[in-house]
mmCIF file of N, CA and C in Angstrom:
data_model
loop_
_atom_site.group_PDB
_atom_site.id
_atom_site.type_symbol
_atom_site.label_atom_id
_atom_site.label_comp_id
_atom_site.label_asym_id
_atom_site.label_seq_id
_atom_site.Cartn_x
_atom_site.Cartn_y
_atom_site.Cartn_z
ATOM 1 N N MET A 1 -14.583 -13.580 23.193
ATOM 2 C CA MET A 1 -13.630 -12.651 22.617
ATOM 3 C C MET A 1 -12.280 -13.362 22.471
ATOM 4 N N LYS A 2 -11.677 -13.236 21.312
ATOM 5 C CA LYS A 2 -10.386 -13.845 21.041
ATOM 6 C C LYS A 2 -9.271 -12.953 21.570
ATOM 7 N N THR A 3 -8.349 -13.543 22.314
ATOM 8 C CA THR A 3 -7.209 -12.764 22.799
ATOM 9 C C THR A 3 -6.011 -13.031 21.916
ATOM 10 N N ASN A 4 -5.179 -12.051 21.833
ATOM 11 C CA ASN A 4 -3.991 -12.149 21.000
ATOM 12 C C ASN A 4 -2.802 -12.433 21.907
ATOM 13 N N ASN A 5 -2.242 -13.615 21.788
ATOM 14 C CA ASN A 5 -1.107 -14.000 22.618
ATOM 15 C C ASN A 5 0.207 -13.883 21.864
ATOM 16 N N TYR A 6 0.193 -13.164 20.778
ATOM 17 C CA TYR A 6 1.386 -12.999 19.963
ATOM 18 C C TYR A 6 2.445 -12.205 20.717
ATOM 19 N N THR A 7 3.660 -12.729 20.738
ATOM 20 C CA THR A 7 4.801 -12.030 21.322
ATOM 21 C C THR A 7 5.897 -11.973 20.269
ATOM 22 N N PRO A 8 6.232 -10.775 19.774
ATOM 23 C CA PRO A 8 7.282 -10.673 18.762
ATOM 24 C C PRO A 8 8.603 -11.232 19.281
ATOM 25 N N GLN A 9 9.302 -11.955 18.422
ATOM 26 C CA GLN A 9 10.587 -12.532 18.789
ATOM 27 C C GLN A 9 11.594 -12.324 17.662
ATOM 28 N N PRO A 10 11.995 -11.062 17.435
ATOM 29 C CA PRO A 10 12.970 -10.815 16.367
ATOM 30 C C PRO A 10 14.314 -11.436 16.726
ATOM 31 N N ILE A 11 15.078 -11.755 15.713
ATOM 32 C CA ILE A 11 16.426 -12.268 15.931
ATOM 33 C C ILE A 11 17.260 -11.141 16.541
ATOM 34 N N ASP A 12 17.997 -11.460 17.581
ATOM 35 C CA ASP A 12 18.817 -10.465 18.274
ATOM 36 C C ASP A 12 20.019 -10.112 17.412
ATOM 37 N N THR A 13 20.079 -8.869 16.999
ATOM 38 C CA THR A 13 21.199 -8.395 16.180
ATOM 39 C C THR A 13 22.057 -7.376 16.939
ATOM 40 N N SER A 14 21.856 -7.302 18.244
ATOM 41 C CA SER A 14 22.563 -6.286 19.028
ATOM 42 C C SER A 14 24.079 -6.486 19.030
ATOM 43 N N ASP A 15 24.529 -7.690 18.691
ATOM 44 C CA ASP A 15 25.972 -7.956 18.654
ATOM 45 C C ASP A 15 26.583 -7.637 17.289
ATOM 46 N N MET A 16 25.778 -7.182 16.360
ATOM 47 C CA MET A 16 26.251 -6.911 15.004
ATOM 48 C C MET A 16 26.612 -5.436 14.851
ATOM 49 N N GLN A 17 27.706 -5.192 14.180
ATOM 50 C CA GLN A 17 28.161 -3.832 13.881
ATOM 51 C C GLN A 17 28.197 -3.691 12.362
ATOM 52 N N LEU A 18 27.565 -2.658 11.838
ATOM 53 C CA LEU A 18 27.601 -2.453 10.393
ATOM 54 C C LEU A 18 28.932 -1.839 9.986
ATOM 55 N N PRO A 19 29.564 -2.403 8.955
ATOM 56 C CA PRO A 19 30.799 -1.797 8.446
ATOM 57 C C PRO A 19 30.502 -0.397 7.896
ATOM 58 N N LYS A 20 31.452 0.523 8.051
ATOM 59 C CA LYS A 20 31.276 1.913 7.602
ATOM 60 C C LYS A 20 30.978 1.998 6.107
ATOM 61 N N GLU A 21 31.540 1.055 5.334
ATOM 62 C CA GLU A 21 31.329 1.115 3.887
ATOM 63 C C GLU A 21 29.876 0.848 3.477
ATOM 64 N N LEU A 22 29.039 0.403 4.432
ATOM 65 C CA LEU A 22 27.624 0.185 4.122
ATOM 66 C C LEU A 22 26.779 1.441 4.336
ATOM 67 N N ALA A 23 27.384 2.533 4.787
ATOM 68 C CA ALA A 23 26.634 3.778 5.046
ATOM 69 C C ALA A 23 25.850 4.256 3.823
ATOM 70 N N PRO A 24 26.448 4.266 2.610
ATOM 71 C CA PRO A 24 25.656 4.699 1.451
ATOM 72 C C PRO A 24 24.483 3.750 1.163
ATOM 73 N N LEU A 25 24.699 2.456 1.361
ATOM 74 C CA LEU A 25 23.623 1.478 1.161
ATOM 75 C C LEU A 25 22.522 1.703 2.184
ATOM 76 N N LEU A 26 22.910 1.952 3.420
ATOM 77 C CA LEU A 26 21.938 2.199 4.487
ATOM 78 C C LEU A 26 21.032 3.371 4.136
ATOM 79 N N GLU A 27 21.618 4.472 3.702
ATOM 80 C CA GLU A 27 20.819 5.653 3.373
ATOM 81 C C GLU A 27 19.935 5.403 2.147
ATOM 82 N N ALA A 28 20.462 4.683 1.156
ATOM 83 C CA ALA A 28 19.658 4.348 -0.029
ATOM 84 C C ALA A 28 18.487 3.448 0.357
ATOM 85 N N MET A 29 18.740 2.504 1.255
ATOM 86 C CA MET A 29 17.654 1.626 1.722
ATOM 87 C C MET A 29 16.607 2.418 2.489
ATOM 88 N N ALA A 30 17.044 3.309 3.365
ATOM 89 C CA ALA A 30 16.109 4.114 4.146
ATOM 90 C C ALA A 30 15.213 4.944 3.231
ATOM 91 N N LYS A 31 15.829 5.547 2.222
ATOM 92 C CA LYS A 31 15.044 6.331 1.260
ATOM 93 C C LYS A 31 14.040 5.438 0.544
ATOM 94 N N ASN A 32 14.475 4.248 0.152
ATOM 95 C CA ASN A 32 13.581 3.340 -0.555
ATOM 96 C C ASN A 32 12.444 2.845 0.344
ATOM 97 N N VAL A 33 12.740 2.612 1.628
ATOM 98 C CA VAL A 33 11.690 2.239 2.587
ATOM 99 C C VAL A 33 10.615 3.314 2.601
ATOM 100 N N HIS A 34 11.041 4.569 2.649
ATOM 101 C CA HIS A 34 10.081 5.679 2.644
ATOM 102 C C HIS A 34 9.296 5.711 1.328
ATOM 103 N N GLU A 35 9.996 5.545 0.214
ATOM 104 C CA GLU A 35 9.336 5.593 -1.094
ATOM 105 C C GLU A 35 8.272 4.501 -1.227
ATOM 106 N N ILE A 36 8.580 3.304 -0.737
ATOM 107 C CA ILE A 36 7.608 2.196 -0.800
ATOM 108 C C ILE A 36 6.409 2.504 0.089
ATOM 109 N N TRP A 37 6.684 3.010 1.299
ATOM 110 C CA TRP A 37 5.592 3.381 2.205
ATOM 111 C C TRP A 37 4.703 4.445 1.567
ATOM 112 N N ALA A 38 5.326 5.502 1.023
ATOM 113 C CA ALA A 38 4.567 6.602 0.423
ATOM 114 C C ALA A 38 3.751 6.128 -0.779
ATOM 115 N N GLN A 39 4.357 5.297 -1.606
ATOM 116 C CA GLN A 39 3.648 4.764 -2.773
ATOM 117 C C GLN A 39 2.402 3.993 -2.332
ATOM 118 N N GLY A 40 2.541 3.193 -1.287
ATOM 119 C CA GLY A 40 1.391 2.434 -0.772
ATOM 120 C C GLY A 40 0.302 3.335 -0.255
ATOM 121 N N ARG A 41 0.697 4.359 0.484
ATOM 122 C CA ARG A 41 -0.295 5.303 1.007
ATOM 123 C C ARG A 41 -1.032 6.012 -0.128
ATOM 124 N N ILE A 42 -0.288 6.473 -1.107
ATOM 125 C CA ILE A 42 -0.906 7.184 -2.229
ATOM 126 C C ILE A 42 -1.878 6.259 -2.965
ATOM 127 N N ARG A 43 -1.497 5.008 -3.152
ATOM 128 C CA ARG A 43 -2.405 4.033 -3.789
ATOM 129 C C ARG A 43 -3.689 3.841 -2.982
ATOM 130 N N GLN A 44 -3.596 4.027 -1.669
ATOM 131 C CA GLN A 44 -4.765 3.896 -0.792
ATOM 132 C C GLN A 44 -5.590 5.178 -0.722
ATOM 133 N N GLY A 45 -5.165 6.201 -1.475
ATOM 134 C CA GLY A 45 -5.934 7.442 -1.527
ATOM 135 C C GLY A 45 -5.462 8.529 -0.578
ATOM 136 N N TRP A 46 -4.323 8.332 0.065
ATOM 137 C CA TRP A 46 -3.790 9.342 0.972
ATOM 138 C C TRP A 46 -3.132 10.469 0.180
ATOM 139 N N THR A 47 -3.167 11.670 0.755
ATOM 140 C CA THR A 47 -2.501 12.833 0.177
ATOM 141 C C THR A 47 -1.769 13.569 1.291
ATOM 142 N N TYR A 48 -0.922 14.500 0.876
ATOM 143 C CA TYR A 48 -0.179 15.306 1.842
ATOM 144 C C TYR A 48 -1.130 16.188 2.638
ATOM 145 N N GLY A 49 -0.842 16.322 3.913
ATOM 146 C CA GLY A 49 -1.538 17.263 4.781
ATOM 147 C C GLY A 49 -0.581 17.702 5.873
ATOM 148 N N LYS A 50 -0.703 18.931 6.327
ATOM 149 C CA LYS A 50 0.219 19.440 7.353
ATOM 150 C C LYS A 50 0.131 18.639 8.646
ATOM 151 N N GLU A 51 -1.052 18.081 8.908
ATOM 152 C CA GLU A 51 -1.253 17.230 10.082
ATOM 153 C C GLU A 51 -1.898 15.921 9.635
ATOM 154 N N ARG A 52 -1.571 14.848 10.347
ATOM 155 C CA ARG A 52 -2.160 13.558 10.009
ATOM 156 C C ARG A 52 -3.649 13.575 10.343
ATOM 157 N N ASP A 53 -4.438 13.106 9.400
ATOM 158 C CA ASP A 53 -5.887 13.008 9.563
ATOM 159 C C ASP A 53 -6.312 11.706 8.900
ATOM 160 N N ASP A 54 -6.535 10.681 9.717
ATOM 161 C CA ASP A 54 -6.881 9.369 9.177
ATOM 162 C C ASP A 54 -8.215 9.375 8.432
ATOM 163 N N ALA A 55 -9.161 10.149 8.916
ATOM 164 C CA ALA A 55 -10.474 10.194 8.265
ATOM 165 C C ALA A 55 -10.381 10.809 6.876
ATOM 166 N N GLN A 56 -9.589 11.869 6.735
ATOM 167 C CA GLN A 56 -9.422 12.538 5.443
ATOM 168 C C GLN A 56 -8.276 11.965 4.620
ATOM 169 N N LYS A 57 -7.529 11.037 5.223
ATOM 170 C CA LYS A 57 -6.362 10.415 4.586
ATOM 171 C C LYS A 57 -5.315 11.455 4.180
ATOM 172 N N HIS A 58 -4.957 12.291 5.166
ATOM 173 C CA HIS A 58 -3.889 13.266 4.985
ATOM 174 C C HIS A 58 -2.720 12.859 5.876
ATOM 175 N N HIS A 59 -1.498 13.006 5.365
ATOM 176 C CA HIS A 59 -0.318 12.637 6.151
ATOM 177 C C HIS A 59 0.823 13.612 5.857
ATOM 178 N N PRO A 60 1.468 14.131 6.910
ATOM 179 C CA PRO A 60 2.549 15.096 6.707
ATOM 180 C C PRO A 60 3.844 14.490 6.164
ATOM 181 N N CYS A 61 3.957 13.176 6.160
ATOM 182 C CA CYS A 61 5.187 12.538 5.667
ATOM 183 C C CYS A 61 5.106 12.145 4.195
ATOM 184 N N LEU A 62 4.059 12.540 3.524
ATOM 185 C CA LEU A 62 3.972 12.275 2.080
ATOM 186 C C LEU A 62 4.725 13.368 1.331
ATOM 187 N N VAL A 63 6.012 13.369 1.575
ATOM 188 C CA VAL A 63 6.954 14.298 0.943
ATOM 189 C C VAL A 63 8.188 13.496 0.555
ATOM 190 N N ALA A 64 9.058 14.103 -0.228
ATOM 191 C CA ALA A 64 10.311 13.439 -0.590
ATOM 192 C C ALA A 64 11.105 13.113 0.670
ATOM 193 N N TYR A 65 11.839 12.034 0.625
ATOM 194 C CA TYR A 65 12.658 11.602 1.766
ATOM 195 C C TYR A 65 13.539 12.739 2.271
ATOM 196 N N GLU A 66 14.125 13.474 1.352
ATOM 197 C CA GLU A 66 15.025 14.567 1.717
ATOM 198 C C GLU A 66 14.320 15.658 2.527
ATOM 199 N N ASP A 67 13.003 15.761 2.381
ATOM 200 C CA ASP A 67 12.235 16.794 3.077
ATOM 201 C C ASP A 67 11.636 16.312 4.403
ATOM 202 N N LEU A 68 11.862 15.058 4.748
ATOM 203 C CA LEU A 68 11.351 14.531 6.009
ATOM 204 C C LEU A 68 12.120 15.111 7.194
ATOM 205 N N PRO A 69 11.456 15.259 8.329
ATOM 206 C CA PRO A 69 12.183 15.605 9.553
ATOM 207 C C PRO A 69 13.151 14.459 9.908
ATOM 208 N N GLU A 70 14.252 14.772 10.560
ATOM 209 C CA GLU A 70 15.245 13.747 10.920
ATOM 210 C C GLU A 70 14.622 12.606 11.714
ATOM 211 N N LYS A 71 13.659 12.904 12.564
ATOM 212 C CA LYS A 71 12.994 11.860 13.367
ATOM 213 C C LYS A 71 12.357 10.810 12.458
ATOM 214 N N GLU A 72 11.748 11.244 11.379
ATOM 215 C CA GLU A 72 11.122 10.323 10.443
ATOM 216 C C GLU A 72 12.166 9.564 9.633
ATOM 217 N N LYS A 73 13.235 10.266 9.233
ATOM 218 C CA LYS A 73 14.314 9.589 8.519
ATOM 219 C C LYS A 73 14.933 8.516 9.411
ATOM 220 N N ASP A 74 15.078 8.816 10.701
ATOM 221 C CA ASP A 74 15.649 7.844 11.636
ATOM 222 C C ASP A 74 14.790 6.591 11.733
ATOM 223 N N PHE A 75 13.481 6.738 11.648
ATOM 224 C CA PHE A 75 12.586 5.578 11.662
ATOM 225 C C PHE A 75 12.896 4.673 10.471
ATOM 226 N N ASP A 76 13.039 5.272 9.288
ATOM 227 C CA ASP A 76 13.357 4.503 8.087
ATOM 228 C C ASP A 76 14.771 3.926 8.153
ATOM 229 N N ARG A 77 15.700 4.699 8.693
ATOM 230 C CA ARG A 77 17.076 4.206 8.838
ATOM 231 C C ARG A 77 17.134 3.011 9.774
ATOM 232 N N ASN A 78 16.380 3.063 10.859
ATOM 233 C CA ASN A 78 16.384 1.959 11.821
ATOM 234 C C ASN A 78 15.890 0.668 11.173
ATOM 235 N N THR A 79 14.856 0.773 10.375
ATOM 236 C CA THR A 79 14.358 -0.402 9.650
ATOM 237 C C THR A 79 15.458 -0.964 8.763
ATOM 238 N N SER A 80 16.169 -0.091 8.089
ATOM 239 C CA SER A 80 17.242 -0.510 7.190
ATOM 240 C C SER A 80 18.428 -1.085 7.955
ATOM 241 N N VAL A 81 18.807 -0.444 9.048
ATOM 242 C CA VAL A 81 19.915 -0.943 9.873
ATOM 243 C C VAL A 81 19.618 -2.359 10.350
ATOM 244 N N GLU A 82 18.421 -2.555 10.873
ATOM 245 C CA GLU A 82 18.075 -3.873 11.405
ATOM 246 C C GLU A 82 18.029 -4.933 10.299
ATOM 247 N N THR A 83 17.599 -4.546 9.115
ATOM 248 C CA THR A 83 17.583 -5.482 7.993
ATOM 249 C C THR A 83 19.006 -5.855 7.593
ATOM 250 N N LEU A 84 19.880 -4.872 7.482
ATOM 251 C CA LEU A 84 21.274 -5.143 7.121
ATOM 252 C C LEU A 84 21.965 -5.991 8.182
ATOM 253 N N LYS A 85 21.733 -5.684 9.449
ATOM 254 C CA LYS A 85 22.347 -6.458 10.522
ATOM 255 C C LYS A 85 21.864 -7.908 10.499
ATOM 256 N N LEU A 86 20.590 -8.118 10.196
ATOM 257 C CA LEU A 86 20.061 -9.477 10.107
ATOM 258 C C LEU A 86 20.717 -10.239 8.960
ATOM 259 N N ILE A 87 20.850 -9.592 7.817
ATOM 260 C CA ILE A 87 21.498 -10.230 6.661
ATOM 261 C C ILE A 87 22.896 -10.699 7.046
ATOM 262 N N LEU A 88 23.650 -9.825 7.706
ATOM 263 C CA LEU A 88 25.005 -10.176 8.110
ATOM 264 C C LEU A 88 25.009 -11.260 9.193
ATOM 265 N N LYS A 89 24.101 -11.162 10.135
ATOM 266 C CA LYS A 89 24.026 -12.157 11.221
ATOM 267 C C LYS A 89 23.728 -13.542 10.674
ATOM 268 N N LEU A 90 22.941 -13.604 9.615
ATOM 269 C CA LEU A 90 22.580 -14.893 9.024
ATOM 270 C C LEU A 90 23.689 -15.455 8.133
ATOM 271 N N GLY A 91 24.798 -14.743 8.060
ATOM 272 C CA GLY A 91 25.969 -15.256 7.355
ATOM 273 C C GLY A 91 26.112 -14.832 5.906
ATOM 274 N N PHE A 92 25.240 -13.940 5.460
ATOM 275 C CA PHE A 92 25.347 -13.447 4.094
ATOM 276 C C PHE A 92 26.372 -12.335 4.027
ATOM 277 N N LYS A 93 26.951 -12.148 2.864
ATOM 278 C CA LYS A 93 27.895 -11.066 2.644
ATOM 279 C C LYS A 93 27.266 -10.057 1.716
ATOM 280 N N ILE A 94 27.546 -8.815 1.971
ATOM 281 C CA ILE A 94 27.046 -7.736 1.126
ATOM 282 C C ILE A 94 28.232 -7.141 0.409
ATOM 283 N N GLU A 95 28.201 -7.234 -0.911
ATOM 284 C CA GLU A 95 29.281 -6.710 -1.740
ATOM 285 C C GLU A 95 28.708 -5.855 -2.839
ATOM 286 N N LYS A 96 29.391 -4.786 -3.158
ATOM 287 C CA LYS A 96 28.985 -3.941 -4.270
ATOM 288 C C LYS A 96 29.528 -4.542 -5.566
ATOM 289 N N ALA A 97 28.647 -4.658 -6.524
ATOM 290 C CA ALA A 97 29.053 -5.252 -7.817
ATOM 291 C C ALA A 97 29.884 -4.297 -8.633
#
């Protein structure tokens, strides 16, 4: 039997603070993260269901981002926050055109 010795080692971004002016970008990214996830699920044959059912491919989060519970939005926001913090930590600048 093969064992998995993988240990995730993300870059530490705990010292990074997002500027307030990135708040609209953060929310737009979070929404887009959800849209990409939902699009992938739908392509795999998943549909909306009040409860998640992997066998029937039903998922309660196959709704518009605005209709998600805050807990689910926070999951998408966290992904976006960490991505933005990494971009800044690596020395890139984010500017609105």
